[in-house]
XYZ file of C-alpha atoms in Angstrom:
701
model
C 47.346 94.118 73.156
C 45.859 92.381 70.121
C 47.839 89.280 69.159
C 47.930 89.464 65.384
C 48.848 85.818 64.850
C 45.555 84.749 66.443
C 43.323 86.812 64.186
C 41.684 84.895 61.359
C 38.851 84.810 58.857
C 38.320 83.483 55.353
C 35.437 82.169 53.249
C 35.764 78.492 54.150
C 32.871 76.693 55.832
C 34.243 77.273 59.353
C 34.181 81.058 58.973
C 31.547 81.750 56.328
C 28.341 79.696 56.228
C 27.362 78.833 53.582
C 30.574 79.336 51.563
C 28.541 79.834 48.359
C 25.549 81.891 49.551
C 22.304 82.394 47.675
C 20.709 85.833 47.249
C 18.114 86.602 49.902
C 19.320 83.854 52.248
C 20.901 84.172 55.676
C 24.675 84.074 56.023
C 26.774 83.525 59.177
C 30.188 85.197 59.337
C 32.698 84.192 62.044
C 35.924 85.871 63.135
C 38.610 84.401 65.390
C 40.867 86.249 67.814
C 42.916 85.463 70.893
C 40.784 84.928 73.984
C 40.140 88.282 75.665
C 42.149 90.232 73.069
C 39.359 92.289 71.508
C 37.098 94.874 73.063
C 35.060 95.170 69.891
C 35.073 93.537 66.443
C 33.110 95.130 63.622
C 32.220 93.682 60.226
C 32.281 96.429 57.579
C 30.670 95.639 54.231
C 29.820 97.323 50.963
C 27.494 96.147 48.167
C 25.526 97.582 45.272
C 22.512 98.133 47.489
C 23.957 99.011 50.895
C 27.015 99.755 52.995
C 27.020 99.232 56.745
C 28.899 98.222 59.870
C 27.781 95.302 62.034
C 29.109 94.817 65.559
C 29.938 91.151 66.075
C 29.124 89.180 69.243
C 31.155 86.452 70.924
C 29.696 83.116 69.870
C 31.985 80.819 71.892
C 35.525 80.401 73.236
C 37.790 77.398 72.741
C 41.479 76.500 73.205
C 42.464 80.067 74.023
C 40.485 81.687 71.179
C 37.294 83.751 71.003
C 34.998 83.232 68.008
C 32.791 86.181 67.064
C 29.641 85.953 64.931
C 27.662 88.304 62.720
C 24.442 87.281 60.954
C 22.985 88.874 57.882
C 20.847 88.490 54.801
C 22.614 88.183 51.465
C 21.500 90.957 49.078
C 19.132 89.783 46.372
C 21.222 91.516 43.717
C 23.910 89.488 41.961
C 26.591 92.090 42.622
C 29.751 91.575 44.663
C 29.697 92.132 48.414
C 33.068 93.329 49.743
C 33.890 93.301 53.432
C 36.630 93.468 56.054
C 36.943 93.680 59.840
C 37.920 96.296 62.407
C 39.372 95.012 65.683
C 39.576 97.408 68.636
C 41.110 96.997 72.091
C 42.342 99.545 74.652
C 43.184 102.291 72.206
C 44.567 99.911 69.563
C 42.800 99.477 66.227
C 43.628 96.965 63.529
C 41.947 95.990 60.271
C 41.746 92.511 58.799
C 41.515 91.598 55.098
C 42.813 88.823 52.826
C 46.421 89.673 53.721
C 45.772 89.457 57.461
C 46.024 92.211 60.068
C 47.176 95.708 59.149
C 46.541 99.429 59.425
C 44.981 99.923 55.959
C 42.599 97.999 53.692
C 43.193 98.338 49.927
C 40.102 97.453 47.883
C 41.785 94.531 46.103
C 42.380 92.755 49.420
C 38.863 93.025 50.812
C 36.994 89.741 51.122
C 34.622 89.147 48.199
C 31.328 87.315 48.409
C 29.498 86.806 45.115
C 25.865 85.761 45.637
C 24.603 83.163 43.192
C 28.097 82.187 41.971
C 28.948 78.519 42.404
C 31.709 76.269 41.183
C 31.215 72.490 41.032
C 31.879 70.761 44.348
C 33.543 67.815 42.583
C 36.206 70.136 41.174
C 37.197 71.761 44.475
C 40.690 70.485 45.169
C 40.291 67.752 42.533
C 43.513 66.073 41.347
C 43.746 66.625 37.589
C 45.946 65.063 34.905
C 46.682 66.818 31.614
C 47.147 64.582 28.557
C 48.757 65.716 25.304
C 47.259 62.769 23.464
C 49.778 62.188 20.643
C 52.558 61.684 23.219
C 50.788 59.697 25.950
C 50.343 56.167 24.553
C 49.794 54.531 21.165
C 46.966 52.080 21.714
C 45.894 51.615 18.077
C 48.635 51.638 15.387
C 45.983 51.382 12.657
C 45.007 55.034 13.121
C 48.564 56.443 12.970
C 49.375 59.378 10.710
C 51.785 58.170 8.013
C 54.870 59.873 6.649
C 54.007 62.003 3.590
C 50.320 61.430 4.211
C 49.591 65.130 3.741
C 51.125 68.598 3.584
C 50.947 71.056 6.469
C 52.652 74.448 7.003
C 55.289 73.998 4.344
C 56.095 70.346 4.911
C 54.735 66.819 4.899
C 53.520 64.801 7.850
C 56.083 62.590 9.612
C 55.334 59.318 11.360
C 57.774 58.878 14.260
C 58.337 55.163 14.752
C 60.770 55.489 17.666
C 58.569 56.292 20.676
C 61.576 57.574 22.652
C 62.806 59.984 19.968
C 63.080 63.638 20.996
C 60.633 66.058 19.301
C 62.213 67.969 16.427
C 61.960 71.721 17.174
C 61.830 72.440 13.432
C 59.090 69.969 12.538
C 57.205 69.083 15.724
C 53.764 70.220 14.579
C 54.073 67.726 11.680
C 55.515 64.900 13.803
C 53.123 62.198 14.966
C 54.054 59.558 17.545
C 50.713 57.762 17.400
C 49.249 58.461 20.819
C 45.470 58.126 20.809
C 42.326 57.645 22.864
C 42.728 53.882 22.862
C 46.060 54.437 24.587
C 44.292 56.514 27.244
C 41.616 53.849 27.603
C 44.328 51.237 28.115
C 45.863 53.290 30.929
C 42.779 54.425 32.840
C 43.568 51.941 35.591
C 47.065 53.419 35.865
C 45.515 56.866 36.327
C 43.034 55.571 38.884
C 45.843 53.869 40.813
C 47.847 57.105 40.724
C 44.854 58.826 42.325
C 43.685 60.993 39.423
C 40.170 62.463 39.657
C 40.001 64.495 36.414
C 41.551 64.132 32.950
C 42.131 67.348 31.032
C 42.653 66.564 27.345
C 44.549 68.877 25.034
C 42.437 69.320 21.844
C 40.856 66.180 20.392
C 38.893 67.574 17.459
C 39.867 67.042 13.816
C 43.089 68.906 13.008
C 46.210 68.363 10.843
C 48.731 69.230 13.598
C 50.010 67.155 16.489
C 48.872 69.807 18.994
C 45.443 70.366 17.368
C 45.083 73.999 18.402
C 44.100 74.666 14.766
C 40.693 73.027 14.684
C 39.460 71.651 11.377
C 36.070 70.341 12.506
C 34.573 71.026 15.959
C 31.863 68.438 15.433
C 34.071 65.361 15.555
C 36.983 63.689 17.293
C 39.999 63.314 14.996
C 40.068 59.749 13.594
C 43.852 59.707 14.134
C 43.028 59.900 17.850
C 39.913 57.808 17.472
C 39.151 55.052 14.994
C 39.772 54.563 11.289
C 37.376 51.935 10.041
C 37.686 52.871 6.378
C 40.347 54.436 4.152
C 37.841 54.828 1.353
C 36.464 58.297 0.860
C 36.296 61.245 -1.454
C 38.988 61.597 -4.123
C 39.949 65.178 -4.874
C 39.579 66.718 -8.303
C 40.533 70.340 -7.593
C 43.849 71.984 -8.365
C 45.250 71.433 -4.867
C 44.757 67.672 -4.886
C 47.718 65.343 -4.901
C 48.200 61.726 -4.024
C 49.987 62.620 -0.762
C 46.914 64.417 0.549
C 44.340 61.804 -0.433
C 44.683 59.438 2.527
C 44.391 62.179 5.176
C 41.415 63.779 3.486
C 39.679 60.441 3.146
C 40.246 59.601 6.786
C 38.996 62.844 8.310
C 36.031 63.462 6.009
C 34.832 59.847 5.982
C 31.652 59.829 8.066
C 32.217 56.271 9.268
C 35.583 57.224 10.729
C 34.203 60.354 12.348
C 31.248 58.548 13.903
C 33.443 55.699 15.155
C 35.859 58.208 16.705
C 33.053 60.053 18.458
C 31.788 56.736 19.814
C 35.244 55.878 21.121
C 35.430 59.197 22.951
C 32.049 58.511 24.553
C 33.416 55.130 25.656
C 36.538 56.741 27.165
C 34.378 59.149 29.162
C 32.065 56.362 30.319
C 34.997 54.171 31.400
C 36.621 57.107 33.165
C 33.391 57.832 35.005
C 33.198 54.208 36.134
C 36.560 54.776 37.823
C 35.490 58.042 39.430
C 37.435 60.158 36.922
C 35.934 63.231 35.240
C 36.903 64.474 31.752
C 37.506 68.058 30.569
C 37.871 69.058 26.915
C 40.014 71.804 25.375
C 37.939 74.384 23.507
C 39.825 76.471 20.931
C 37.132 78.952 19.976
C 39.089 82.160 19.333
C 40.537 80.860 16.083
C 40.428 77.742 13.941
C 42.781 76.275 11.342
C 43.068 77.182 7.688
C 42.118 73.532 7.074
C 38.780 74.158 8.803
C 35.770 73.124 6.778
C 34.454 76.693 7.071
C 37.590 78.250 5.513
C 38.946 75.298 3.463
C 42.034 77.144 2.245
C 43.666 73.798 1.391
C 40.554 72.703 -0.560
C 40.034 69.570 1.523
C 36.250 69.784 1.542
C 35.632 71.450 -1.833
C 34.356 68.298 -3.503
C 33.745 66.159 -0.427
C 30.256 64.744 -0.177
C 28.042 66.365 2.435
C 30.085 69.550 2.922
C 29.381 73.156 1.892
C 31.979 75.245 0.050
C 34.490 76.970 2.300
C 34.894 80.750 2.494
C 38.299 80.602 0.819
C 36.963 78.417 -2.011
C 33.792 80.318 -2.892
C 32.615 83.903 -2.501
C 29.113 82.458 -2.034
C 30.153 80.244 0.887
C 27.649 80.167 3.769
C 30.677 80.627 6.041
C 31.916 83.859 4.465
C 30.988 85.984 7.499
C 32.727 83.573 9.897
C 36.010 85.294 8.995
C 37.298 88.832 8.594
C 38.283 89.240 4.932
C 39.795 92.429 3.570
C 41.506 93.803 0.485
C 38.822 93.778 -2.171
C 36.944 91.170 -4.131
C 37.242 87.408 -4.184
C 39.578 85.541 -4.671
C 40.946 86.752 -1.360
C 44.308 84.978 -1.323
C 45.584 85.506 2.250
C 43.566 88.642 2.930
C 41.902 87.438 6.097
C 42.586 88.089 9.760
C 44.830 85.522 11.400
C 45.378 85.218 15.127
C 48.681 87.010 15.859
C 49.040 87.294 12.072
C 49.276 83.540 11.396
C 47.412 82.672 8.206
C 47.197 79.043 9.387
C 45.093 80.278 12.353
C 42.186 82.319 10.976
C 40.526 84.337 13.726
C 36.810 83.692 14.012
C 34.670 86.753 13.329
C 31.894 86.423 15.916
C 30.696 90.003 15.666
C 30.124 89.471 11.948
C 28.081 86.300 12.247
C 25.330 85.446 14.729
C 25.217 82.040 13.034
C 28.838 81.380 14.027
C 28.165 82.385 17.624
C 25.127 80.110 17.782
C 27.145 77.244 16.300
C 29.956 77.480 18.856
C 27.453 77.758 21.696
C 25.894 74.525 20.446
C 29.356 72.916 20.367
C 29.831 73.972 23.981
C 26.584 72.218 24.892
C 27.034 69.203 22.628
C 30.112 67.675 24.228
C 28.919 68.033 27.841
C 25.602 66.384 26.955
C 24.493 62.890 25.938
C 25.966 60.719 24.561
C 29.400 62.173 25.382
C 28.925 63.572 28.899
C 32.221 65.446 29.172
C 32.497 67.315 32.482
C 33.600 70.714 31.289
C 35.825 72.908 29.180
C 39.267 74.431 29.322
C 39.112 77.518 27.071
C 42.152 78.403 24.974
C 43.190 82.117 24.880
C 39.707 82.904 26.128
C 40.248 86.625 26.696
C 41.192 87.077 23.009
C 37.867 85.885 21.595
C 36.033 88.600 19.691
C 37.255 92.067 18.792
C 36.179 93.990 21.881
C 36.087 93.386 25.610
C 32.354 94.073 25.702
C 31.657 91.389 23.126
C 34.073 88.972 24.825
C 32.203 89.235 28.128
C 28.859 88.983 26.380
C 29.909 85.780 24.610
C 31.254 84.069 27.732
C 28.136 84.955 29.697
C 26.049 83.265 27.035
C 28.462 80.323 26.828
C 28.324 79.774 30.588
C 24.539 79.914 30.688
C 24.203 77.413 27.842
C 26.817 74.957 29.121
C 25.514 75.055 32.713
C 21.956 74.490 31.502
C 23.128 71.466 29.527
C 25.231 70.158 32.428
C 24.865 72.071 35.723
C 27.972 70.349 37.119
C 30.214 71.299 34.184
C 33.461 73.126 34.957
C 34.571 76.117 32.859
C 38.286 76.937 33.131
C 40.133 79.464 31.007
C 43.708 79.927 29.907
C 44.684 83.411 31.018
C 47.748 85.412 31.993
C 47.431 88.506 34.170
C 44.350 89.680 36.036
C 41.268 87.559 35.336
C 39.125 89.486 37.795
C 36.644 90.779 35.205
C 35.824 87.240 34.040
C 35.568 85.735 37.532
C 32.863 87.859 39.120
C 30.112 85.309 38.738
C 28.741 85.050 35.231
C 31.499 83.776 32.941
C 34.414 81.480 33.829
C 34.629 79.310 36.936
C 38.386 79.770 37.206
C 41.680 79.813 35.283
C 44.916 77.942 34.728
C 46.734 79.381 37.712
C 49.943 80.846 36.302
C 50.102 84.099 38.271
C 49.150 82.789 41.720
C 50.846 79.410 41.536
C 53.120 78.215 38.715
C 55.206 81.345 38.308
C 55.741 82.392 41.974
C 56.492 78.810 43.042
C 58.923 78.299 40.158
C 60.847 81.451 41.066
C 60.844 80.565 44.767
C 62.236 77.050 44.321
C 64.350 77.379 41.161
C 64.798 81.067 40.292
C 63.757 80.191 36.751
C 61.249 81.811 34.436
C 58.559 79.300 33.474
C 59.840 78.952 29.891
C 63.437 78.514 31.159
C 64.168 81.809 29.382
C 65.728 83.513 32.410
C 67.294 82.872 35.816
C 66.967 85.004 38.966
C 68.908 83.333 41.751
C 67.960 86.093 44.176
C 64.330 84.861 44.112
C 65.200 81.401 45.463
C 64.089 81.137 49.079
C 62.697 84.688 49.154
C 59.722 83.919 51.381
C 58.293 87.455 51.503
C 58.349 87.772 47.726
C 56.670 84.380 47.396
C 53.783 85.351 49.681
C 53.411 88.788 48.114
C 53.138 87.248 44.625
C 50.901 84.345 45.580
C 48.460 86.283 47.750
C 48.523 89.422 45.608
C 47.627 87.551 42.424
C 45.081 85.391 44.224
C 43.341 88.435 45.701
C 43.309 90.111 42.281
C 41.903 87.076 40.466
C 39.838 84.882 42.705
C 36.773 84.741 44.833
C 36.830 81.710 47.106
C 34.781 79.389 44.819
C 37.171 80.174 41.937
C 40.307 79.653 44.017
C 39.351 76.131 45.050
C 39.016 74.970 41.423
C 41.983 76.889 39.974
C 44.256 74.622 37.922
C 47.577 74.513 39.825
C 50.210 73.181 37.429
C 53.978 72.851 37.676
C 54.374 72.170 33.944
C 52.218 72.028 30.838
C 52.331 71.973 27.037
C 53.332 75.663 26.812
C 56.176 75.834 29.348
C 59.321 73.934 30.236
C 59.052 70.883 32.483
C 59.450 71.790 36.143
C 62.120 69.136 36.677
C 64.196 70.804 33.950
C 63.867 74.193 35.649
C 65.652 72.769 38.715
C 68.958 72.680 36.776
C 68.974 76.474 36.222
C 69.853 76.085 32.527
C 68.564 79.030 30.509
C 67.607 78.240 26.926
C 65.577 76.057 24.617
C 66.240 72.767 22.885
C 66.930 74.537 19.581
C 69.968 76.265 21.068
C 70.969 74.109 24.048
C 70.013 70.663 22.780
C 67.670 68.125 24.352
C 70.225 66.592 26.731
C 70.783 69.909 28.512
C 67.209 69.690 29.788
C 68.047 66.488 31.660
C 71.452 67.266 33.122
C 71.929 68.451 36.691
C 68.264 68.308 37.648
C 67.234 68.048 41.301
C 64.601 65.488 42.207
C 64.564 66.837 45.763
C 63.459 70.271 44.535
C 60.919 68.640 42.232
C 59.496 66.821 45.256
C 59.346 70.105 47.177
C 57.254 71.531 44.341
C 54.911 68.536 44.360
C 54.446 68.873 48.126
C 53.356 72.486 47.665
C 51.188 71.559 44.680
C 49.333 68.903 46.663
C 48.846 71.048 49.766
C 47.994 74.471 48.262
C 44.396 75.667 47.705
C 43.152 74.723 44.242
C 43.096 71.743 41.903
C 46.599 70.200 41.636
C 47.139 69.342 37.971
C 49.859 66.950 36.811
C 51.159 67.301 33.268
C 51.474 63.766 31.898
C 54.912 62.339 32.619
C 55.872 64.810 35.347
C 55.124 62.029 37.803
C 57.501 59.734 35.878
C 60.477 62.119 35.770
C 60.055 63.553 32.250
C 62.266 66.558 31.441
C 62.117 69.076 28.605
C 62.642 72.679 27.634
C 59.657 74.675 26.439
C 57.492 73.800 23.402
C 58.059 71.402 21.675
C 60.563 69.720 24.032
C 57.986 69.725 26.835
C 55.881 67.369 24.664
C 58.123 64.333 24.941
C 56.445 60.958 25.089
C 55.464 59.254 28.320
C 58.355 56.872 29.122
C 56.455 53.592 29.417
C 58.823 50.947 30.743
C 61.520 53.397 31.837
C 59.535 55.498 34.320
C 61.130 56.956 37.426
C 59.293 54.607 39.776
C 60.414 56.445 42.908
C 58.905 59.686 41.573
C 55.671 57.866 40.763
C 55.526 56.431 44.290
C 56.116 59.896 45.701
C 53.257 61.335 43.628
C 50.968 58.528 44.783
C 51.778 59.255 48.427
C 51.188 62.995 48.067
C 47.992 62.515 46.046
C 46.684 60.097 48.674
C 47.522 62.596 51.404
C 45.744 65.356 49.479
C 42.617 63.278 48.893
C 42.309 61.937 52.437
C 42.861 65.270 54.233
C 39.729 67.389 53.957
C 41.607 70.529 54.961
C 43.831 70.148 51.870
C 40.819 70.252 49.560
C 38.645 72.925 51.113
C 40.370 74.157 54.281
C 41.875 77.488 55.281
C 45.398 78.660 54.439
C 47.649 80.612 56.796
C 51.269 81.690 56.676
C 53.605 80.470 59.416
C 56.872 82.201 60.264
C 59.844 79.834 60.053
C 62.705 82.214 59.308
C 64.729 83.193 56.261
C 64.734 80.748 53.348
C 62.063 78.497 54.861
C 58.499 78.465 53.584
C 55.973 77.317 56.178
C 52.192 77.351 56.055
C 49.174 75.539 57.401
C 45.952 74.247 55.895
C 43.308 73.715 58.550
C 39.715 73.453 59.645
C 38.160 73.130 63.103
C 38.969 69.400 63.212
C 42.405 68.974 61.666
C 45.486 70.782 60.411
C 48.330 70.108 57.987
C 51.643 71.925 58.419
C 54.041 72.198 55.460
C 57.670 73.271 55.798
C 59.980 73.760 52.775
C 63.693 74.425 53.414
C 65.343 75.980 50.351
C 68.763 76.159 52.001
C 71.506 73.695 51.090
C 72.226 72.907 54.740
C 70.439 71.581 57.834
C 68.429 74.284 59.586
C 66.681 74.330 62.972
C 63.514 76.406 63.082
C 61.013 77.363 65.780
C 57.524 77.793 64.329
C 54.551 79.248 66.174
C 51.393 77.303 65.382
C 49.021 79.814 66.970
C 47.619 80.886 63.546
C 46.208 77.359 63.114
C 43.924 77.666 66.133
C 45.122 74.417 67.708
C 45.868 73.936 71.442
C 49.204 75.190 72.757
C 50.019 71.670 73.944
C 49.483 69.234 71.093
C 50.967 66.342 69.180
C 51.835 66.367 65.492
C 52.497 63.377 63.277
C 55.001 63.570 60.452
C 53.371 61.983 57.398
C 55.911 62.928 54.709
C 59.538 64.006 54.637
C 61.530 64.475 51.451
C 65.173 65.415 51.076
C 68.236 64.992 48.902
C 68.342 61.230 49.567
C 64.713 60.422 48.868
C 61.555 60.474 50.927
C 59.939 58.627 53.846
C 56.409 58.322 55.153
C 56.807 56.420 58.418
C 54.957 58.217 61.201
C 56.962 60.197 63.761
C 55.326 62.151 66.595
C 56.388 65.638 67.634
C 55.217 67.575 70.686
C 54.079 71.170 70.483
C 54.962 73.086 73.668
C 53.578 76.558 74.397
C 52.299 76.675 70.858
C 55.772 76.202 69.337
C 57.184 73.485 67.091
C 60.974 73.189 67.253
C 62.547 70.924 64.648
C 65.475 70.506 62.252
C 64.930 70.543 58.474
C 67.421 69.036 56.044
C 68.808 70.675 52.915
C 66.224 71.020 50.103
C 63.703 69.253 52.296
C 59.934 69.204 52.428
C 58.139 68.104 55.590
C 54.418 67.538 56.122
C 52.998 67.164 59.628
C 49.401 66.766 60.712
C 47.234 67.408 63.757
C 43.840 65.882 64.461
C 41.541 67.169 67.182
C 39.687 63.842 67.127
C 42.889 61.888 67.667
C 43.883 64.269 70.454
C 40.550 63.758 72.213
C 40.803 59.989 71.833
C 44.339 59.994 73.241
C 43.148 62.071 76.204
C 40.301 59.635 76.815
C 42.662 56.658 76.551
C 45.109 58.001 79.124
C 42.345 59.090 81.512
C 40.647 55.705 81.347
C 43.836 53.759 81.919
C 44.876 56.056 84.786
C 41.699 55.258 86.723
C 42.177 51.532 86.063
C 45.537 51.530 87.826
C-alpha cells in the first residue's frame, strides 16, 4: 500500500536542482516516498519539443523514506515544461501533482518549469514594508501642501495640521498631512530594527493628489515629498490662472525644487541600501492625471519655461497622440478617453504613439539606474495598459527586457486580480500582489470578511478545506515556483480595509459606519494569527505601514490613517519583530517546501521544511481549548524527534520562551488554546548534536 502522506515533490532546491534551470543544462528531479512503498515511480513530462516518460531510480533512503532521482536536459526552447509523477505498487496506481496524490491530473495542477525565467534571489521571501508617504511621517514641514494652495477635482487643497485626525471620506484626495521622504529617512533605523528588507513606496512622482495615482510628471519626485528650495517660479497668465494655484505651480515646475527632490530620493535609496533595505517604486503607466504636463488640462505648464504645450492646450502639441481624443476638432473639451471614464485620469494611448511607449520604457530604466538605483517596480493596474491583450503583453515584454538590462536584479511586481498566468510565464512580470492566493483566502478563513469589509461570511471561518482549495488553486493557476517566492503577501494595503478592523466583523465603510466602528471589538489575537501565517507562508510578507503598530481603518480612505508615532501598540510591534526575526533566521521559511498537515476541524496546520530543518504552524480558529494529534510524516522527519516551541500567541498575548515537545511514532499530540497560533521547529543538526552528546556522556559514565 502506498502511504500518501509520505509522497512529496516540489520545485525547491531539495527536489529540483537547480530550482531556476537554464536551457540546455542538466536538471536533477527528486521524488520522495515511504521506504519500500513504491514498485515504480515515473516522471511524465510535456514540453514544446517533446513529451516522454522517465523511470526514476532510487537515489538513497533515509529516516524511513526512499528518494528517487531522474536526470534530464532542459529543453533549449523557452517554453514551459509541465510534468507530474506516476507511482505504482502491487496493483495500485497514484498520480502526484501540485495538490499531492490523487487519481487524476488536471493541467492546471501539473508542475511547471520555465527555462530561462529567474526572479531576484534577494526578493525571495524578503520582508517588505509598504509606505503611503503622506501618512507615514512629516520630516520637513517646509514642503507641506498648504490649505487653498491649489484646486483639484472640484475643491481646494487642505493642509491637515492635526496628525491624528481621521481622513475625510469626502475630501481625502485633497487632504495633506505632510508625510514626506525626509520622514522616511528619519525612520530608516526604525525599519531596520523592525527587520524590514524592502520598502515599497506608493507613488512618489509629481501629482496634485495625496495618493499620487494621477501622475503629473514621471521625470521627477514631487517636491511636496522631496524638497522645496524656492517658491519663486513661473507666474501664470492664461485664463485658468488664479492666485490660489500660483504657489503649487511654482513649486512643482521649479527646476531647482525638482532636482533637489530627485537628489533627496537618491539619498533615501542610498541610506536604505546601507542598512540592507531595498526600495521599490510604484509605476502608474496605464493612465496619468489631467494635470500631467502632456495633457495640461488645468493649464499649469502652458506658459511655464522649458515645457511644451499640452495636448489639451494646443492642437499642435507634440503630445497629441499620447491620448485618445474623439468628437471632432480642437478644442476637445472633455472628449478624451479616461480610465474607467474619469476625466481626471486620462488613459495613455500607447498604440497611437511609439514616442510615448519609448518614453515610458526610458522611465522604467531611469529610476532603477544611476544615480537613483531603485530596486524595482510595482505596476499599477498593469493588465489594463493598452487597448488589447496582444499589445499589453508586447509592452510588458519590452519593459521587462529594458528594466532587467538596466538593473539585472530589479524586481517587477504587478497589481492584478484574478488569473495572472499569462503574464507570469517567463517574459513579463516577476510576480503579483498576492490577493487571490493569500490576502483573500486568509481573510475569509480567519475573519469571514471580504477584504473591503463589504461582506461577512461566518461559515468560512475555520473552514480548512476551503482555505487550502483557494490558496493552492489560485497559486497553481498563477505561479511558477520563482514567482511564488517573490509574491507580495499582504494582510492590508491602501486599497482595502485594515486587517485588524476585519477581525471585528463589522460590514461597512467609514462614510456610513463612522471611523470609530473600525476600531471597536477588534481581536489582536486573530491579528497575530494572521501575522504568523504571513511570516511563515511562501512568498514575500509585506507589512502595510502601521499594521505593526495596531492601526485600524475601513477601506479607502480610512485605511490611509497616519502612523501613530508616540501612541503605537508596542506589544504588536514586539510581536512583529519576533515573527520577522523568525522568518529571516529560518531558511525553510524563505525558500523551503510547504505541506499540509491534518489537525482536525477548525485547525489549520502546515509545515515549511527542507532536508535540514522544519517549521510547524498550527492555527486554532475555535473559541475553546482543543487537543489535536498531528502526523508529521509529510515533513520527512524521523518518527522519534524533538520539537521546540518558538512562538505561541493567544487571547492573552504571546510568549517565545522555548518549550520542548516529543514526537512519538511520527505524531505530535498537544493542546491549542482559543484563537491561538503556535510555531514549533525541528532541526536535524540539533538532533544529531543531541544524539552525540548523550552517546558521549553515556560512555564516560
